[in-house]
Structures are given as structure tokens and as C-alpha cells.
């Protein structure tokens, strides 16, 4: 049996889908150039650790459908227009940037994995995150999901549900008073929002 607990979420308002958390606990120079997805990832992991400080020793698994999509678009645009890539921009565009930045900002040293599920298959991402716990190699892991606003420059290719959201929670082999039991990972939740609702309503 898998147990999910201590979920913390962040959602952009419908009036301002490009908003970013201020990260008042982070160094101003560190957060100056961070994207929306990186900021919301740091925020939810921070909030989880505020509630469960001992989770700082857990490994993290980060899942995203699009990653640093706005920064990646800017880089591709630079290649087309200027035939060059700026190293600083590229270093912040890679898929593991959000969870790596969270590790640096919050002093996490247990390591992380990143999963890019094909065809936005959230079930595959959740299954991959839960695998170490289900296999018995880890008692607890921090499961983090985040996706940022798809830029307006994508036009008609923007997804219909273009709502930035992030969450962090603990996946565990042990039940606690706030946990939600998951008997079948493949049937638990098909989307991130469904996952949030199930854990929040039952937690």
C-alpha cells in the first residue's frame, strides 16, 4: 500500500496566470532570474518542509509535462534569429532546473530524479515517483509536480487548460493520521488536478 500525505499546492489566479510567488525566504540574488515554474516548485517544496522538517532527508522526484517552456522558446528564438545560445540562459533551461534550484535554495542533499512523462501521462509520472516506495528501496519520497504558463507566443497551440500549478507531497510506505491510502497507483488520478483534489478532500 502507498500513502500520500502533507500535500502543498500553488495555483496562479485566473486573473493573472503569469504571477510568481515572491519567495521571501530566498536570497534576492538567487531568485532574481528564476522562471515561474522554478519559483512555484521552490515554493511548494519549502511549504512542505515547513510542515514536515524531517522530510528534508527524503529524495525528491520531480514531474512536469513542459518544463521550462518559456525559457526554451526564448533560446530557440535566439538560435533562429542570432544563431547562438547564451550559456547563462541555457543553464537555466534544462528540465531539472526547478528541482535543482529547490535543492540549492532549501539545502536539500538527498538527491532527486526528474520524469518527463510521454504525452502528458500523469499516471506514468506518478507511478515512476511511487516506484522506489512500492519497491521498498525508499520509505518516503517527496513527489513534486509543476507546470508553468505556456507563453502567448504559442497562439493556437496553447493548451485549453493553461493554468500554472504546482504541488509537493510525501509518498510513504507508512500510514499516518493525515495520509490517503492508494491501493492502485494506475487508477488513483489521471491528472494533476484530480490528484490534488483526491489528496486534499481525503487528507
CSV table of C-alpha atoms in Angstrom, one decimal:
chain,number,residue,atom,x,y,z
A,1,UNK,CA,0.0,0.0,0.0
A,2,UNK,CA,1.2,3.5,-0.8
A,3,UNK,CA,0.2,6.5,1.3
A,4,UNK,CA,0.1,10.2,0.2
A,5,UNK,CA,0.2,13.0,2.8
A,6,UNK,CA,1.1,16.6,3.5
A,7,UNK,CA,0.3,18.0,0.1
A,8,UNK,CA,1.0,21.7,-0.5
A,9,UNK,CA,-0.2,23.4,-3.7
A,10,UNK,CA,0.3,26.6,-5.5
A,11,UNK,CA,-2.0,27.9,-8.3
A,12,UNK,CA,-1.9,31.0,-10.3
A,13,UNK,CA,-5.0,33.2,-10.2
A,14,UNK,CA,-7.2,33.2,-13.3
A,15,UNK,CA,-6.8,37.0,-13.5
A,16,UNK,CA,-3.0,36.7,-13.6
A,17,UNK,CA,-1.8,33.4,-14.9
A,18,UNK,CA,1.8,34.7,-15.2
A,19,UNK,CA,2.1,35.5,-11.5
A,20,UNK,CA,5.0,34.1,-9.5
A,21,UNK,CA,5.5,33.6,-5.7
A,22,UNK,CA,7.7,36.1,-4.1
A,23,UNK,CA,9.9,33.5,-2.3
A,24,UNK,CA,10.5,35.9,0.6
A,25,UNK,CA,12.6,33.3,2.3
A,26,UNK,CA,15.1,33.1,-0.6
A,27,UNK,CA,18.2,35.2,-1.3
A,28,UNK,CA,17.3,38.1,-3.6
A,29,UNK,CA,20.2,37.5,-6.0
A,30,UNK,CA,19.5,33.8,-6.2
A,31,UNK,CA,15.8,34.2,-7.2
A,32,UNK,CA,16.3,37.2,-9.5
A,33,UNK,CA,16.3,35.3,-12.8
A,34,UNK,CA,14.1,32.3,-11.8
A,35,UNK,CA,11.2,31.4,-14.1
A,36,UNK,CA,7.6,30.8,-13.0
A,37,UNK,CA,8.0,27.0,-12.9
A,38,UNK,CA,11.2,27.2,-10.8
A,39,UNK,CA,9.7,29.6,-8.4
A,40,UNK,CA,6.5,27.6,-7.9
A,41,UNK,CA,8.5,24.4,-7.4
A,42,UNK,CA,10.6,26.0,-4.7
A,43,UNK,CA,7.5,27.4,-3.0
A,44,UNK,CA,5.7,24.1,-2.6
A,45,UNK,CA,8.8,22.2,-1.5
A,46,UNK,CA,9.5,25.0,1.0
A,47,UNK,CA,5.9,24.8,2.3
A,48,UNK,CA,6.1,21.1,2.7
A,49,UNK,CA,9.4,21.2,4.6
A,50,UNK,CA,8.0,23.9,6.9
A,51,UNK,CA,5.3,21.4,7.9
A,52,UNK,CA,7.5,18.3,7.9
A,53,UNK,CA,11.1,19.4,8.6
A,54,UNK,CA,12.3,15.8,8.7
A,55,UNK,CA,11.3,15.3,5.1
A,56,UNK,CA,14.5,17.3,4.2
A,57,UNK,CA,16.3,14.0,4.2
A,58,UNK,CA,14.0,12.4,1.6
A,59,UNK,CA,14.8,12.1,-2.0
A,60,UNK,CA,12.7,14.1,-4.4
A,61,UNK,CA,11.0,13.1,-7.7
A,62,UNK,CA,10.0,15.9,-10.0
A,63,UNK,CA,7.4,15.6,-12.7
A,64,UNK,CA,6.5,18.1,-15.4
A,65,UNK,CA,4.8,18.0,-18.7
A,66,UNK,CA,6.5,21.0,-20.3
A,67,UNK,CA,9.4,22.1,-18.0
A,68,UNK,CA,11.0,25.5,-18.7
A,69,UNK,CA,8.9,26.1,-21.8
A,70,UNK,CA,9.1,29.9,-21.9
A,71,UNK,CA,12.9,29.9,-21.4
A,72,UNK,CA,13.2,27.1,-24.0
A,73,UNK,CA,11.2,29.2,-26.5
A,74,UNK,CA,13.4,32.2,-26.0
A,75,UNK,CA,16.5,30.0,-26.6
A,76,UNK,CA,15.1,28.5,-29.8
A,77,UNK,CA,14.2,32.0,-30.9
A,78,UNK,CA,17.8,33.1,-30.3
A,79,UNK,CA,19.1,30.2,-32.3
A,80,UNK,CA,16.9,31.2,-35.2
A,81,UNK,CA,17.5,34.9,-35.1
A,82,UNK,CA,21.1,35.1,-33.8
A,83,UNK,CA,22.4,31.6,-34.4
A,84,UNK,CA,23.8,31.5,-30.9
A,85,UNK,CA,22.9,30.4,-27.4
A,86,UNK,CA,23.8,32.3,-24.3
A,87,UNK,CA,25.3,30.0,-21.7
A,88,UNK,CA,23.5,31.5,-18.8
A,89,UNK,CA,20.1,31.1,-20.4
A,90,UNK,CA,20.8,27.6,-21.5
A,91,UNK,CA,22.0,26.5,-18.0
A,92,UNK,CA,18.6,27.6,-16.6
A,93,UNK,CA,16.5,26.0,-19.4
A,94,UNK,CA,17.2,22.3,-18.7
A,95,UNK,CA,14.5,20.0,-17.5
A,96,UNK,CA,15.9,19.5,-14.0
A,97,UNK,CA,16.3,23.3,-13.3
A,98,UNK,CA,13.2,23.7,-11.0
A,99,UNK,CA,14.0,20.8,-8.6
A,100,UNK,CA,17.8,21.5,-8.7
A,101,UNK,CA,17.1,25.1,-7.8
A,102,UNK,CA,14.8,24.0,-4.9
A,103,UNK,CA,17.6,21.7,-3.7
A,104,UNK,CA,20.1,24.6,-3.7
A,105,UNK,CA,17.7,27.1,-2.2
A,106,UNK,CA,16.5,24.8,0.6
A,107,UNK,CA,19.7,23.0,1.3
A,108,UNK,CA,18.5,19.5,0.2
A,109,UNK,CA,21.2,17.0,-0.1
A,110,UNK,CA,19.4,13.6,-0.6
A,111,UNK,CA,19.3,13.8,-4.4
A,112,UNK,CA,16.4,14.0,-6.9
A,113,UNK,CA,15.1,12.3,-10.1
A,114,UNK,CA,13.1,14.0,-12.9
A,115,UNK,CA,10.4,12.4,-15.0
A,116,UNK,CA,9.1,13.8,-18.3
A,117,UNK,CA,6.0,11.6,-19.0
A,118,UNK,CA,5.2,11.0,-22.6
A,119,UNK,CA,2.0,12.5,-23.9
A,120,UNK,CA,1.3,14.3,-20.6
A,121,UNK,CA,0.6,11.0,-19.0
A,122,UNK,CA,0.3,11.9,-15.3
A,123,UNK,CA,-0.3,8.3,-14.3
A,124,UNK,CA,3.1,7.3,-15.7
A,125,UNK,CA,4.8,10.2,-13.8
A,126,UNK,CA,3.0,9.3,-10.5
A,127,UNK,CA,3.9,5.6,-11.0
A,128,UNK,CA,7.5,6.5,-11.6
A,129,UNK,CA,7.6,8.7,-8.5
A,130,UNK,CA,6.0,6.0,-6.3
A,131,UNK,CA,8.2,3.2,-7.6
A,132,UNK,CA,11.0,3.5,-5.0
A,133,UNK,CA,8.5,3.3,-2.2
A,134,UNK,CA,6.5,0.5,-3.7
A,135,UNK,CA,9.7,-1.4,-4.4
A,136,UNK,CA,10.9,-0.9,-0.8
A,137,UNK,CA,14.1,0.9,-1.7
A,138,UNK,CA,12.8,4.1,-0.1
A,139,UNK,CA,10.4,4.5,2.9
A,140,UNK,CA,9.5,8.1,1.9
A,141,UNK,CA,10.0,10.3,-1.2
A,142,UNK,CA,8.9,13.9,-1.9
A,143,UNK,CA,6.8,13.9,-5.0
A,144,UNK,CA,6.8,17.3,-6.8
A,145,UNK,CA,4.8,18.3,-9.9
A,146,UNK,CA,4.8,21.7,-11.6
A,147,UNK,CA,4.0,23.3,-14.9
A,148,UNK,CA,4.1,27.0,-15.8
A,149,UNK,CA,2.0,29.2,-18.1
A,150,UNK,CA,2.5,28.4,-21.8
A,151,UNK,CA,3.5,31.7,-23.4
A,152,UNK,CA,1.1,33.7,-25.6
A,153,UNK,CA,3.5,33.4,-28.5
A,154,UNK,CA,2.3,29.8,-28.9
A,155,UNK,CA,-1.1,31.1,-30.0
A,156,UNK,CA,-3.5,28.4,-31.1
A,157,UNK,CA,-1.1,25.8,-29.8
A,158,UNK,CA,-1.6,26.9,-26.2
A,159,UNK,CA,-3.4,24.2,-24.2
A,160,UNK,CA,-7.0,24.8,-23.4
A,161,UNK,CA,-6.3,24.5,-19.6
A,162,UNK,CA,-3.3,26.8,-19.4
A,163,UNK,CA,-3.3,27.1,-15.7
A,164,UNK,CA,0.1,27.2,-13.8
A,165,UNK,CA,0.0,24.8,-10.9
A,166,UNK,CA,2.5,23.0,-8.6
A,167,UNK,CA,2.3,20.6,-5.7
A,168,UNK,CA,4.6,18.8,-3.3
A,169,UNK,CA,3.6,15.9,-1.1
A,170,UNK,CA,5.1,12.8,0.6
A,171,UNK,CA,4.7,9.3,-0.8
A,172,UNK,CA,5.3,6.8,2.0
A,173,UNK,CA,5.0,3.1,2.8
A,174,UNK,CA,3.8,4.1,6.3
A,175,UNK,CA,0.3,5.4,7.2
A,176,UNK,CA,-0.2,8.5,9.3
A,177,UNK,CA,-3.2,10.3,10.5
A,178,UNK,CA,-3.3,12.7,7.6
A,179,UNK,CA,-2.4,10.2,4.8
A,180,UNK,CA,-4.5,8.9,1.9
A,181,UNK,CA,-4.1,5.3,1.0
A,182,UNK,CA,-3.6,4.4,-2.6
A,183,UNK,CA,-4.4,0.8,-3.4
A,184,UNK,CA,-3.9,1.0,-7.2
A,185,UNK,CA,-1.5,3.8,-8.4
A,186,UNK,CA,-2.6,3.4,-12.0
A,187,UNK,CA,-6.3,4.2,-11.1
A,188,UNK,CA,-5.7,6.9,-8.5
A,189,UNK,CA,-5.6,10.0,-10.6
A,190,UNK,CA,-5.4,10.7,-14.3
A,191,UNK,CA,-4.4,14.4,-14.0
A,192,UNK,CA,-2.5,16.7,-11.5
A,193,UNK,CA,-5.7,18.5,-10.6
A,194,UNK,CA,-7.5,15.2,-9.9
A,195,UNK,CA,-4.6,14.1,-7.7
A,196,UNK,CA,-4.7,17.3,-5.7
A,197,UNK,CA,-8.5,17.0,-5.2
A,198,UNK,CA,-8.3,13.4,-4.1
A,199,UNK,CA,-5.5,14.0,-1.6
A,200,UNK,CA,-6.9,17.3,-0.3
A,201,UNK,CA,-10.5,16.0,0.1
A,202,UNK,CA,-9.5,12.8,1.8
A,203,UNK,CA,-6.5,14.1,3.8
